[in-house]
């Protein structure tokens, strides 16, 4: 693969930095306890000092034999005051006085949460993201690591979340892969007769996304502590096949989730459809504003490929340029083509189509919706974005069916 | 817990240490943390290496993910840490600073593609995501790096 000059320069920079790495280990492999670097030890000592100084009310979740993990006061002599793994704290002297008699929660001591889809299940460890003790609160300001597990879920099944202990509250949020800042609406409901199980459902097939679960736990005695524990997972759509994905913009979804209607609007408005040109009957889908008001067909329009050429799998979207401009003739709009099967014979259209795209940071939103999906645009493509994914339609032109 | 490595493991450790710690240094920015990561991975994986087809690749993936885990753990104590800086020329400190500003996944994707020179499919396997996501991670990382290094 050809690399740009910047990529070449970056490679050289990385090599020069890597050359600064130690060429040989400074300690034998067999040493472990007590062998952590002095830097790490300093960090741990700093943590201990910080805890002592701020007198934060601290708690520990003990992962014992029981499946009930409640916040309990720790024994200051045994639990390392550290946010790193227990093994890292084994060699850490723990003789600091602990004024509250409780300890910082460590992530390796939290029982794992379980995700279950059908008969498959995955577990993931949690981290404490915030906690409040008797005197003050502390916010770790960190997202859970979503690198593991990679759960397979396509939204057709219910995703069961099983907490390892009773929780005060639970929250589940998701966002499309790679952190695009649109929160995904998933429904979370308690499972009847299963107090630690929660059913997560979606209204549509899911794309790759990050899933976060937050649970709140509390204890009143012997000290009052509230903590939030965060768990993460990454979702891989099960049986993922780009060609088999149902359209993001499913008309049945649009019909069921939006009150699509003609709205009263001034004559110059894009919503004034009384005198719009003919063609609405041929639209592949109704285009609306965020409230479900129909948009004129000369402002945004879309149609499927010609039946007699068997090109129905393709779809062409045309948007007046600039956005909200009424198109009068050719050249007044920009065309975007959804041609996953390549029926138009243009490989750039197939290559440019991405049913699980990432919205570029340069893309701009438009006021146009189809169902719950909003149209975003950049110079190269249109992006249809809903809570479960982003579909990229490259700019281009369809072939003529003769 | 028995932490003594199998016989001969120390030799393997010394042989693979240098290339692995280079990756870890690019991931962590700290020689000490890099050595910690490689050391910990070897201890954890010592009893699994014999049955593997490609131990170096396996260890490299483990080191990358260990560094990401380190980042996660460290990020909760970020206000408390005072890390010694690597003694490097200014240009390379600039490179490390730019890498530091990337998210761990973007950083890993860049290091694996441009330093280790592995294919996107392999990066995806290591990071537990799709190849398309790797391309996106790299693209965004390059944008960030280009901005930081210009």
GROMACS .gro file of C-alpha atoms in nm, chain A residues 247-255 260 276 278-288 294-297 300-307 311-319 336-339 344 369-371 375 384 391 393 398:
model
   56
  247UNK     CA    1  -3.160  -0.128   0.488
  248UNK     CA    2  -3.088   0.121   0.757
  249UNK     CA    3  -3.387   0.315   0.642
  250UNK     CA    4  -3.658   0.062   0.671
  251UNK     CA    5  -3.987   0.210   0.557
  252UNK     CA    6  -4.176   0.007   0.813
  253UNK     CA    7  -3.963   0.162   1.084
  254UNK     CA    8  -4.022   0.505   0.941
  255UNK     CA    9  -4.393   0.450   0.932
  260UNK     CA   10  -4.517   1.155   0.868
  276UNK     CA   11  -4.418   2.092  -0.542
  278UNK     CA   12  -4.474   1.593  -0.958
  279UNK     CA   13  -4.282   1.288  -0.851
  280UNK     CA   14  -4.381   1.221  -0.493
  281UNK     CA   15  -4.545   0.895  -0.597
  282UNK     CA   16  -4.210   0.769  -0.719
  283UNK     CA   17  -4.011   0.850  -0.408
  284UNK     CA   18  -3.828   0.556  -0.261
  285UNK     CA   19  -3.904   0.690   0.087
  286UNK     CA   20  -4.064   0.996   0.237
  287UNK     CA   21  -3.820   1.267   0.345
  288UNK     CA   22  -3.920   1.479   0.638
  294UNK     CA   23  -4.274   1.618   0.455
  295UNK     CA   24  -4.006   1.804   0.261
  296UNK     CA   25  -4.065   1.911  -0.099
  297UNK     CA   26  -3.943   1.670  -0.365
  300UNK     CA   27  -3.465   1.638  -0.147
  301UNK     CA   28  -3.569   1.339  -0.349
  302UNK     CA   29  -3.478   0.976  -0.387
  303UNK     CA   30  -3.576   0.698  -0.619
  304UNK     CA   31  -3.486   0.336  -0.676
  305UNK     CA   32  -3.312   0.190  -0.978
  306UNK     CA   33  -3.519   0.105  -1.280
  307UNK     CA   34  -3.732  -0.207  -1.254
  311UNK     CA   35  -3.173  -0.232  -1.063
  312UNK     CA   36  -3.418  -0.195  -0.775
  313UNK     CA   37  -3.148  -0.264  -0.520
  314UNK     CA   38  -2.989   0.069  -0.602
  315UNK     CA   39  -3.114   0.402  -0.480
  316UNK     CA   40  -3.029   0.755  -0.579
  317UNK     CA   41  -3.062   1.046  -0.341
  318UNK     CA   42  -3.056   1.399  -0.475
  319UNK     CA   43  -3.030   1.702  -0.251
  336UNK     CA   44  -2.558   1.027  -0.382
  337UNK     CA   45  -2.587   0.664  -0.480
  338UNK     CA   46  -2.658   0.358  -0.271
  339UNK     CA   47  -2.550   0.068  -0.489
  344UNK     CA   48  -2.481   0.041  -1.205
  369UNK     CA   49  -3.478   1.269   0.794
  370UNK     CA   50  -3.607   0.938   0.667
  371UNK     CA   51  -3.769   0.768   0.958
  375UNK     CA   52  -2.888   1.291   0.655
  384UNK     CA   53  -2.761   0.832   0.691
  391UNK     CA   54  -2.458   0.432   0.627
  393UNK     CA   55  -2.370   0.675   0.020
  398UNK     CA   56  -2.638   0.634  -1.168
   0.00000   0.00000   0.00000
